[in-house]
Amino acid sequence: LVLPAAHPAAAATSKAEEAEFNELIEVLKARSEENSEANKNYAMRANKLAKQDFDDVKTRRPKLIIVSTTKGNKILTKEEFSTYNMDGKIDTVYGTRMKQGGGEMKDYNDITYVLKE
């Protein structure tokens, strides 16, 4: 519902939103003031590269998977990829390499995911 600015209900809504926004700002300022000393101490600590700060570094970054399509490559998140895969829209294609004695074999290190359209 979009009301013109001259409409009395629009003015009341914007004043209510503004009051709510100002209340939120005050709460955040109070929280910041409460934690200011702890934040200063944390910023001034000697061991800034402590293991505890980086324990979750591998799980924190998003897992992205490149998938080939007819229009080029597309980058999917792990969740999107699993959704497409569960729907049967992803084909896994393995590359080939030469055997030591001659002939070809599947190369399981050379994986290409293809999105069926």
Coordinates of C-alpha atoms in Angstrom, one line a residue, residues 4-99:
P4 CA 0.7 10.0 -1.2
A5 CA 2.8 12.1 1.2
A6 CA 0.0 14.5 1.7
H7 CA -2.3 11.7 3.0
P8 CA -2.6 11.9 6.9
A9 CA -2.1 8.1 7.2
A10 CA 1.2 8.3 5.4
A11 CA 2.4 11.1 7.7
A12 CA 1.4 9.0 10.8
T13 CA 3.1 5.9 9.4
S14 CA 6.4 7.8 8.7
K15 CA 6.3 9.4 12.2
A16 CA 5.8 6.0 13.8
E17 CA 8.7 4.5 11.7
E18 CA 10.9 7.4 12.5
A19 CA 10.2 7.0 16.2
E20 CA 10.9 3.3 16.0
F21 CA 14.2 4.0 14.1
N22 CA 15.2 6.6 16.7
E23 CA 14.5 4.1 19.5
L24 CA 16.7 1.5 17.7
I25 CA 19.5 4.1 17.4
E26 CA 19.4 4.9 21.1
V27 CA 19.5 1.2 22.0
L28 CA 22.5 0.6 19.8
K29 CA 24.3 3.7 21.2
A30 CA 23.7 2.5 24.8
R31 CA 25.0 -1.0 23.9
S32 CA 28.1 0.5 22.3
E33 CA 28.8 2.7 25.3
E34 CA 28.4 -0.4 27.6
N35 CA 30.9 -2.4 25.6
S36 CA 33.3 0.4 24.8
E37 CA 35.9 -0.6 27.4
A38 CA 35.8 -4.3 26.5
N39 CA 36.2 -3.4 22.8
K40 CA 39.2 -1.1 23.5
N41 CA 40.9 -3.9 25.5
Y42 CA 40.2 -6.5 22.8
A43 CA 41.6 -4.2 20.1
M44 CA 44.8 -3.5 22.1
R45 CA 45.6 -7.1 23.0
A46 CA 49.0 -8.4 22.2
N47 CA 48.1 -11.6 20.4
K48 CA 45.9 -10.3 17.5
L49 CA 46.6 -13.4 15.4
A50 CA 45.5 -15.9 18.1
K51 CA 44.2 -19.3 17.0
Q52 CA 40.9 -18.7 18.8
D53 CA 40.1 -15.9 16.3
F54 CA 40.7 -18.1 13.3
D55 CA 39.4 -21.5 14.4
D56 CA 36.3 -21.3 12.1
V57 CA 38.1 -19.8 9.1
K58 CA 37.4 -22.8 6.8
T59 CA 33.7 -23.1 7.7
R60 CA 33.2 -19.3 7.6
R61 CA 34.0 -18.8 3.9
P62 CA 31.3 -19.8 1.5
K63 CA 31.8 -23.0 -0.6
L64 CA 31.4 -22.0 -4.3
I65 CA 31.2 -24.5 -7.1
I66 CA 31.7 -23.7 -10.8
V67 CA 29.2 -25.4 -13.1
S68 CA 29.3 -25.4 -16.9
T69 CA 26.1 -24.4 -18.7
T70 CA 25.2 -23.9 -22.4
K71 CA 25.8 -20.2 -22.0
G72 CA 29.1 -20.5 -20.2
N73 CA 30.2 -21.1 -16.6
K74 CA 28.0 -20.3 -13.6
I75 CA 29.1 -20.1 -9.9
L76 CA 26.8 -21.8 -7.4
T77 CA 26.9 -21.9 -3.7
K78 CA 27.0 -25.3 -2.0
E79 CA 23.3 -25.1 -1.1
E80 CA 22.3 -24.2 -4.7
F81 CA 24.5 -27.0 -6.1
S82 CA 23.0 -29.6 -3.7
T83 CA 19.5 -28.5 -4.7
Y84 CA 20.2 -28.8 -8.4
N85 CA 22.0 -32.1 -7.8
M86 CA 19.0 -33.6 -5.7
D87 CA 16.7 -32.6 -8.6
G88 CA 18.9 -34.5 -11.1
K89 CA 20.0 -31.4 -13.0
I90 CA 23.7 -31.8 -12.5
D91 CA 25.9 -34.2 -14.6
T92 CA 29.4 -35.1 -13.4
V93 CA 31.9 -35.5 -16.2
Y94 CA 35.3 -36.8 -15.6
G95 CA 38.3 -35.9 -17.8
T96 CA 40.6 -38.5 -19.3
R97 CA 44.4 -38.9 -19.1
M98 CA 46.9 -41.2 -20.7
K99 CA 48.0 -44.4 -18.9

